mmCIF file of N, CA, C and O in Angstrom:
data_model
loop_
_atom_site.group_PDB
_atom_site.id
_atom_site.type_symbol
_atom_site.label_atom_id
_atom_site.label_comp_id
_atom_site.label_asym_id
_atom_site.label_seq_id
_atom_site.Cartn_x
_atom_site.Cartn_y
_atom_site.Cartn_z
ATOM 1 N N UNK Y 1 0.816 -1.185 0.000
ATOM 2 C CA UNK Y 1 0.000 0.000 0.000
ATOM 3 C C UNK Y 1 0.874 1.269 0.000
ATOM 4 O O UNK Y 1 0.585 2.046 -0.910
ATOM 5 N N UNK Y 2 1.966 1.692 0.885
ATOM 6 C CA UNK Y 2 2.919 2.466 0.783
ATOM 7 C C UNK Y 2 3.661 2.351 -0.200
ATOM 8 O O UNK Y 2 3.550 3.291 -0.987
ATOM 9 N N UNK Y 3 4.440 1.513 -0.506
ATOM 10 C CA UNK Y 3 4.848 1.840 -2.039
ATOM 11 C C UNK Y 3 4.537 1.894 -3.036
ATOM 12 O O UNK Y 3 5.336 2.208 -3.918
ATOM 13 N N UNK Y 4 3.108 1.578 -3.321
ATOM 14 C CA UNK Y 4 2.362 1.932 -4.470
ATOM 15 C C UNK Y 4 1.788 3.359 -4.359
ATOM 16 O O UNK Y 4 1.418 4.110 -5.262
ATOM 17 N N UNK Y 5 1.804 3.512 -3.246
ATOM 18 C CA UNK Y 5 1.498 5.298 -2.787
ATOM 19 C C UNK Y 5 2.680 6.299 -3.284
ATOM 20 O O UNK Y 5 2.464 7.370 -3.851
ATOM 21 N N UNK Y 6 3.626 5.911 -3.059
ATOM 22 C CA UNK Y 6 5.384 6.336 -3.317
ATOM 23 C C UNK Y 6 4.988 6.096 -5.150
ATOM 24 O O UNK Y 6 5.537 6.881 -5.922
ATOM 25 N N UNK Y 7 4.211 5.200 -5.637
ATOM 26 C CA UNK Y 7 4.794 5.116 -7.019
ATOM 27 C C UNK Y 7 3.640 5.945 -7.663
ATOM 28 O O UNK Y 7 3.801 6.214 -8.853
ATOM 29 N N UNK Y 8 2.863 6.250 -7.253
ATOM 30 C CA UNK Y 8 1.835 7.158 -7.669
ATOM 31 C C UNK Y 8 2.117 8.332 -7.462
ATOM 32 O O UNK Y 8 1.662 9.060 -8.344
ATOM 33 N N UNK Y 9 2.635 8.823 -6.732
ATOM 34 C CA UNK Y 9 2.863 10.100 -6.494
ATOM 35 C C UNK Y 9 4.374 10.629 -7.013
ATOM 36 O O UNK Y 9 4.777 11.787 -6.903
ATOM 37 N N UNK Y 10 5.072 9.564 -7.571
ATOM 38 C CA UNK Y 10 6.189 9.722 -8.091
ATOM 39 C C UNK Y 10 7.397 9.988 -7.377
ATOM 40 O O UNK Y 10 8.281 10.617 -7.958
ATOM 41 N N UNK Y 11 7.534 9.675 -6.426
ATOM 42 C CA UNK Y 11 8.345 10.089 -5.415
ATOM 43 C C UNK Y 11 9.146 8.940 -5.116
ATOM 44 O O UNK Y 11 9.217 8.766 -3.900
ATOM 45 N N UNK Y 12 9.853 7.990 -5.873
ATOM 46 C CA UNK Y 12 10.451 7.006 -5.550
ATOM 47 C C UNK Y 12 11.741 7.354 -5.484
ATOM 48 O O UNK Y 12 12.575 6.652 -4.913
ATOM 49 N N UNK Y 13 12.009 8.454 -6.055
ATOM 50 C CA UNK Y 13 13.581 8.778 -5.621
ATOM 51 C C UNK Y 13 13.974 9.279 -4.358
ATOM 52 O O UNK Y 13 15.099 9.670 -4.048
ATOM 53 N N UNK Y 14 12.917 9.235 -3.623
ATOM 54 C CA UNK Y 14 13.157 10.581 -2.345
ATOM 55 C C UNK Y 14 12.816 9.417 -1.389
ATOM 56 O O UNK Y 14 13.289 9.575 -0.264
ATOM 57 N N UNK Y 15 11.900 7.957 -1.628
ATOM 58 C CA UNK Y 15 11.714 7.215 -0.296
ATOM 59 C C UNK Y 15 12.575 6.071 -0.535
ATOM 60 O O UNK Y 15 13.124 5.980 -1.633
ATOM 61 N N UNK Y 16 12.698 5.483 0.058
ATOM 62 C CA UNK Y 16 13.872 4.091 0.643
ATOM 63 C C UNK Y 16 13.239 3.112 1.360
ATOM 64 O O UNK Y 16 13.701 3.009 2.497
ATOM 65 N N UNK Y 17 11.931 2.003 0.985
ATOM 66 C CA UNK Y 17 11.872 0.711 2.112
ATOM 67 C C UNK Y 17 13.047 -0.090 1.746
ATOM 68 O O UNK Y 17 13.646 -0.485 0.745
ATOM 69 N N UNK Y 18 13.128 -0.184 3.975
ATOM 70 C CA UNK Y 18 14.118 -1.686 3.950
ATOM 71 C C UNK Y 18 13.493 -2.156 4.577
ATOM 72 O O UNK Y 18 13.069 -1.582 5.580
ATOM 73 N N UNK Y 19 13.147 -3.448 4.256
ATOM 74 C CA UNK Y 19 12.105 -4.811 4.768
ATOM 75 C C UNK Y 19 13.338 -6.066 4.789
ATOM 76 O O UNK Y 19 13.438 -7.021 4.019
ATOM 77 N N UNK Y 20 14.007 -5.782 5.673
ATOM 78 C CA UNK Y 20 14.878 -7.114 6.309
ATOM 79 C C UNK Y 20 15.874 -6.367 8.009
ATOM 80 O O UNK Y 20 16.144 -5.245 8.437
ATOM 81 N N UNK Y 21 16.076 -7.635 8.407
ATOM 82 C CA UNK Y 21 16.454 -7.013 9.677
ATOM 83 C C UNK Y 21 17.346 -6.510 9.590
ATOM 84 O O UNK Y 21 18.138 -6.935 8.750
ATOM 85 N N UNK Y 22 17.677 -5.454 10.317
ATOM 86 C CA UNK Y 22 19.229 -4.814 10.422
ATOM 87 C C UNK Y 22 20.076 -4.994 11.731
ATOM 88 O O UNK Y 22 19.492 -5.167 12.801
ATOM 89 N N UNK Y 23 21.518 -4.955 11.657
ATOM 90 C CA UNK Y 23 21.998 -4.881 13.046
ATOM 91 C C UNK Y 23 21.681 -3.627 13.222
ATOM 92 O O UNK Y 23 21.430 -2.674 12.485
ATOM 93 N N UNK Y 24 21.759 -3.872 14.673
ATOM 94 C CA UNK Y 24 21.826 -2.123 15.194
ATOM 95 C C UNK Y 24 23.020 -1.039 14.849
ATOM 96 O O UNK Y 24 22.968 0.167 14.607
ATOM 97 N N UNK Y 25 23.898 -1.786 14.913
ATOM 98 C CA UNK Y 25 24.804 -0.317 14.538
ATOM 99 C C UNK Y 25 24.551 -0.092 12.730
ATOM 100 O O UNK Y 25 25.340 0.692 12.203
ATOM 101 N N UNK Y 26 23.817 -0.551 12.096
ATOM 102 C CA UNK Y 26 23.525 -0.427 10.675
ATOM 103 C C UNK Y 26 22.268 0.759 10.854
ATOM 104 O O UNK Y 26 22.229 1.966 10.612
ATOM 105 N N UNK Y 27 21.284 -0.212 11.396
ATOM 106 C CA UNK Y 27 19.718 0.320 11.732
ATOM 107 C C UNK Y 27 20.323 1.976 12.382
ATOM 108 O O UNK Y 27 19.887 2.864 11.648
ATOM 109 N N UNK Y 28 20.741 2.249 12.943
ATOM 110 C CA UNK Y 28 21.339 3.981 13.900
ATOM 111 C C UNK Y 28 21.701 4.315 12.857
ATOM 112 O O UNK Y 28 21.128 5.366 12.569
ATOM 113 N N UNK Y 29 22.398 3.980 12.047
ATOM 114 C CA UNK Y 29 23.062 4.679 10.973
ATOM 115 C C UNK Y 29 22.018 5.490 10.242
ATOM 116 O O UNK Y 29 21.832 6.707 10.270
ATOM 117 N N UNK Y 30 21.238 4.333 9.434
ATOM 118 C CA UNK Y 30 20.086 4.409 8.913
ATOM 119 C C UNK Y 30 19.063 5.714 9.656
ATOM 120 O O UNK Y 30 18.368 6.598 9.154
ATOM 121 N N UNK Y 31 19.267 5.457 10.598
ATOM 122 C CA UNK Y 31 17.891 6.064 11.397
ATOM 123 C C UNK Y 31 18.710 8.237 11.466
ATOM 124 O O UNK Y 31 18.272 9.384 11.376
ATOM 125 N N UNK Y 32 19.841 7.628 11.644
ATOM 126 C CA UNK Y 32 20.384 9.571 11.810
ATOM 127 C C UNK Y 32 20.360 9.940 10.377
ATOM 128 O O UNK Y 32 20.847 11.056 10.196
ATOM 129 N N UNK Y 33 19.867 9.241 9.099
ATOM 130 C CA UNK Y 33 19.974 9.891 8.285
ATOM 131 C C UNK Y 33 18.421 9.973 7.675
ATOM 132 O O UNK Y 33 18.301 10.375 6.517
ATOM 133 N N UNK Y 34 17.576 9.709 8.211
ATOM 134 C CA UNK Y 34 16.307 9.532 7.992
ATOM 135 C C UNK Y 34 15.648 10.775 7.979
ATOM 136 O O UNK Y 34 16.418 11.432 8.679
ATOM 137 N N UNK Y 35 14.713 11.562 7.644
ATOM 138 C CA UNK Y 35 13.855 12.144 7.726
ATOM 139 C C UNK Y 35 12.679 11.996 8.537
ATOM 140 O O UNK Y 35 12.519 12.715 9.523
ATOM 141 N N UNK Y 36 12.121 11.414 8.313
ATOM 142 C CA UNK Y 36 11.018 10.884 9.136
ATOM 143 C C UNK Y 36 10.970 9.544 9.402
ATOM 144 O O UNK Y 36 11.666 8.782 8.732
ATOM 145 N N UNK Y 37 10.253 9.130 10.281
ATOM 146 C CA UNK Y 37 9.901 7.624 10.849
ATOM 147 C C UNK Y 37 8.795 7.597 10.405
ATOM 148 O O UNK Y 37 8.212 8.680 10.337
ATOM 149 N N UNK Y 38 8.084 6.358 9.934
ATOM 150 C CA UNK Y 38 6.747 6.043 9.957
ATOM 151 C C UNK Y 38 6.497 4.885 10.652
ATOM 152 O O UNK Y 38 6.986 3.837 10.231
ATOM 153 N N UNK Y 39 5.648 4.894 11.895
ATOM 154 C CA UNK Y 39 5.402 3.648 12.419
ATOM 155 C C UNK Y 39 4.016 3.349 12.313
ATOM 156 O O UNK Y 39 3.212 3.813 13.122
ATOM 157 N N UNK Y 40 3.644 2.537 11.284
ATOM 158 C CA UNK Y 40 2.558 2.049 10.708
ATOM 159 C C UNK Y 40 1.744 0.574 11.844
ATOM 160 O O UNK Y 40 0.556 0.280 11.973
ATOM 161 N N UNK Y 41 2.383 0.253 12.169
ATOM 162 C CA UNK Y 41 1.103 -0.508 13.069
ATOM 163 C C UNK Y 41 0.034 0.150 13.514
ATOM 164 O O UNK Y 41 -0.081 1.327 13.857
ATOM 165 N N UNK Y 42 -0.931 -0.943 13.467
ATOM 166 C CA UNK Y 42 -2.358 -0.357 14.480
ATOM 167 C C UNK Y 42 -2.867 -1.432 15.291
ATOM 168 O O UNK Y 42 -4.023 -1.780 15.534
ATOM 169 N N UNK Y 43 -1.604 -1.941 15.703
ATOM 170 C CA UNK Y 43 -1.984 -3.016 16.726
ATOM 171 C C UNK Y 43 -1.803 -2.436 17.861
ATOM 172 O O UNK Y 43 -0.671 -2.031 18.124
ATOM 173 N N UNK Y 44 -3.025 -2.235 18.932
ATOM 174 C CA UNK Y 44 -2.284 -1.290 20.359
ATOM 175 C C UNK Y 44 -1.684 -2.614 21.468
ATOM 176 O O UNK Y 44 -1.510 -2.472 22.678
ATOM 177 N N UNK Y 45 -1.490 -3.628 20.833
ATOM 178 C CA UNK Y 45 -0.331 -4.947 21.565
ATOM 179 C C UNK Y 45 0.852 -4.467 21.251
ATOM 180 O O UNK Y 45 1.654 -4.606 22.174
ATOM 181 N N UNK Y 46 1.429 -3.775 19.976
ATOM 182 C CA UNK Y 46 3.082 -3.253 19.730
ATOM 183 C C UNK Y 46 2.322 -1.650 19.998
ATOM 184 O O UNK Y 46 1.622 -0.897 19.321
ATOM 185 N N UNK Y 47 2.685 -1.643 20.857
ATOM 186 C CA UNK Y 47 2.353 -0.082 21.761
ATOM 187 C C UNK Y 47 4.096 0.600 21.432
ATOM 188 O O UNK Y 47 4.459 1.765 21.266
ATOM 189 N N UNK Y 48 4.571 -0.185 21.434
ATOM 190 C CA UNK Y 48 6.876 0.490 21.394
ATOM 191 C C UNK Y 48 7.196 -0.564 20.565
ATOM 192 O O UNK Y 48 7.142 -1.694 21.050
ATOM 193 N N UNK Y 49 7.553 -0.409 19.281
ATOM 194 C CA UNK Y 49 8.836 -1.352 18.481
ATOM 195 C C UNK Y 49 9.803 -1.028 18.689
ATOM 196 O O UNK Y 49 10.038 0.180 18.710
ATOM 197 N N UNK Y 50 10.673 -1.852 18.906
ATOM 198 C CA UNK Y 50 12.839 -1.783 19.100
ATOM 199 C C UNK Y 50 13.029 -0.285 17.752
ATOM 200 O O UNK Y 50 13.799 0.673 17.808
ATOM 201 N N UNK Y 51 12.541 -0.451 17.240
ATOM 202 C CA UNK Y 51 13.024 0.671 16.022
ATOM 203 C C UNK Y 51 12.275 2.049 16.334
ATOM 204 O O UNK Y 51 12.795 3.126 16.046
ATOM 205 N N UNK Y 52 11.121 1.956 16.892
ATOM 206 C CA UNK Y 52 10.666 3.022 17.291
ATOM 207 C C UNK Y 52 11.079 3.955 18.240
ATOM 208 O O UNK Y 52 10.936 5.174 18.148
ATOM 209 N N UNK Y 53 11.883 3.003 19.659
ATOM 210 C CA UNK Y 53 12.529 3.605 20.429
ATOM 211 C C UNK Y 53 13.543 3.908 20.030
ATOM 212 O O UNK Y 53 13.951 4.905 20.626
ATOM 213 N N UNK Y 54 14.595 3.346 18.861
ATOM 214 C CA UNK Y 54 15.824 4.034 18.597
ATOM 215 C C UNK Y 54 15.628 5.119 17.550
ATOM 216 O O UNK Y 54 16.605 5.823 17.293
ATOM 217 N N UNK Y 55 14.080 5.413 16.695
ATOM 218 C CA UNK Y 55 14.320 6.244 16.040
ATOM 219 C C UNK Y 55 13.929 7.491 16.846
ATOM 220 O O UNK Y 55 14.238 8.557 16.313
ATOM 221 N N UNK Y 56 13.328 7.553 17.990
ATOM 222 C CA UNK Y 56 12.621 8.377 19.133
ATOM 223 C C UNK Y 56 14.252 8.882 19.578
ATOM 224 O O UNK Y 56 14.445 10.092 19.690
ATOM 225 N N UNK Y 57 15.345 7.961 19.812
ATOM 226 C CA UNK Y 57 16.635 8.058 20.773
ATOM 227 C C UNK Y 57 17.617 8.987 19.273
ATOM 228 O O UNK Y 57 18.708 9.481 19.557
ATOM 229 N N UNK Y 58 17.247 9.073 18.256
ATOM 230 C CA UNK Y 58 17.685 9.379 17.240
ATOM 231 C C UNK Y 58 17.928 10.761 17.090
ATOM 232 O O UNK Y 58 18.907 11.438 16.777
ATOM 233 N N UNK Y 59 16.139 11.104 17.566
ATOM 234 C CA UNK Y 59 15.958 12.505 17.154
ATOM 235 C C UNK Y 59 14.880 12.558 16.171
ATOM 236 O O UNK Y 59 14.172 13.563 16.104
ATOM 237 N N UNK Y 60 14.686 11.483 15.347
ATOM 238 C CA UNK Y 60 14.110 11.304 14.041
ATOM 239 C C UNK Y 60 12.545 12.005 14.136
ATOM 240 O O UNK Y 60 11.871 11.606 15.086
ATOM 241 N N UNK Y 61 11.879 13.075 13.173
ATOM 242 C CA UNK Y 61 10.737 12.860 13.517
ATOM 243 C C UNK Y 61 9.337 11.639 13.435
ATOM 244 O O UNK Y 61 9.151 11.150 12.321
ATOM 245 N N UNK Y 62 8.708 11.330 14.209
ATOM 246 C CA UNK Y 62 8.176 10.762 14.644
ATOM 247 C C UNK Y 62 6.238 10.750 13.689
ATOM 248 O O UNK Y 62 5.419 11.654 13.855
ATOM 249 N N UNK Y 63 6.011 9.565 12.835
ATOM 250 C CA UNK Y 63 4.905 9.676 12.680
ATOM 251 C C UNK Y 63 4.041 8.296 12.996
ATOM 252 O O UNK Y 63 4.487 7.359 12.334
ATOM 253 N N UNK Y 64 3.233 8.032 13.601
ATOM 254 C CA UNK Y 64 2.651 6.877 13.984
ATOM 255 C C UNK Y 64 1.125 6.967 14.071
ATOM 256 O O UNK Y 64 0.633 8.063 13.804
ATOM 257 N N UNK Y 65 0.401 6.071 14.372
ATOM 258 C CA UNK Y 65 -0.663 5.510 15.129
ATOM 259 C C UNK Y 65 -1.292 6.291 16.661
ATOM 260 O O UNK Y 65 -0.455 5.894 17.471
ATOM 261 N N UNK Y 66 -1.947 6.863 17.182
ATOM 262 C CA UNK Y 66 -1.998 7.480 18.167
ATOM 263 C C UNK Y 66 -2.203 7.061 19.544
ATOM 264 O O UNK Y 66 -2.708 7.731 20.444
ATOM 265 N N UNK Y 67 -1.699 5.740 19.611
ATOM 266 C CA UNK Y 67 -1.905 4.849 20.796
ATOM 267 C C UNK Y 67 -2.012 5.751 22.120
ATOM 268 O O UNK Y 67 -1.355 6.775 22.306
ATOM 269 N N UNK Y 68 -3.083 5.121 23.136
ATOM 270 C CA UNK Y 68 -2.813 5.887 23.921
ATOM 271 C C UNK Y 68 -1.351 5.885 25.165
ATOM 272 O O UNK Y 68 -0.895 6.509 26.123
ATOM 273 N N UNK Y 69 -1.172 5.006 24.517
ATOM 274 C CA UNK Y 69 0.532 4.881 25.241
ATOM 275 C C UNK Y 69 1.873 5.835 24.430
ATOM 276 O O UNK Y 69 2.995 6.190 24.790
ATOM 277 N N UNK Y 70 1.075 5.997 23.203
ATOM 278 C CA UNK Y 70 2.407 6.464 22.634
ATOM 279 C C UNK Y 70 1.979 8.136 22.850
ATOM 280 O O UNK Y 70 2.938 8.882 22.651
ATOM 281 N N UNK Y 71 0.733 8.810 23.213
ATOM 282 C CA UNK Y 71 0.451 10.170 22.884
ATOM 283 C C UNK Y 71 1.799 10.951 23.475
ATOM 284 O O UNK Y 71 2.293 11.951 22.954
ATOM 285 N N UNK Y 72 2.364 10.183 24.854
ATOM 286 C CA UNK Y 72 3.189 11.108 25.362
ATOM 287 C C UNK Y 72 4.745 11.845 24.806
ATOM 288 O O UNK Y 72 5.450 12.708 25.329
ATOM 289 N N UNK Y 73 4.878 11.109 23.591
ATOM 290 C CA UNK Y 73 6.024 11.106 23.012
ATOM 291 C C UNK Y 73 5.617 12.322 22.060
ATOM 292 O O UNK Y 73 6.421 12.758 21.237
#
């Protein structure tokens, strides 16, 4: 659904999915050069993903789901 969104709007040069795991010192890398985060779940069971807190520890801005666990961030 997102990258067919990215290909409609023509913007495939400007976004980047990576869909495989990363180490962490790869994933930080990744994450200080990011623009934005998108944290697409809407499961309120993953209330915090491992990537969410390091892109939060990043600086990165932050777009998600409005859990009521996450409003405080």
């Amino acid at each position: 659904m997102l990258q067919q969104m990215v290909e409609n709007l023509k913007i495939q040069d400007h976004v980047q999915f990576i869909n495989s795991f990363l180490p962490t010192p790869e994933l930080l890398e990744y994450l200080q050069l990011t623009d934005i985060y998108l944290f697409t779940s809407k499961d309120p069971n993953q209330a915090v993903s491992g990537t969410f807190s390091y892109a939060l520890s990043s600086g990165c801005p932050l777009f998600q789901h409005p859990f009521h666990t996450q409003k405080r961030f």
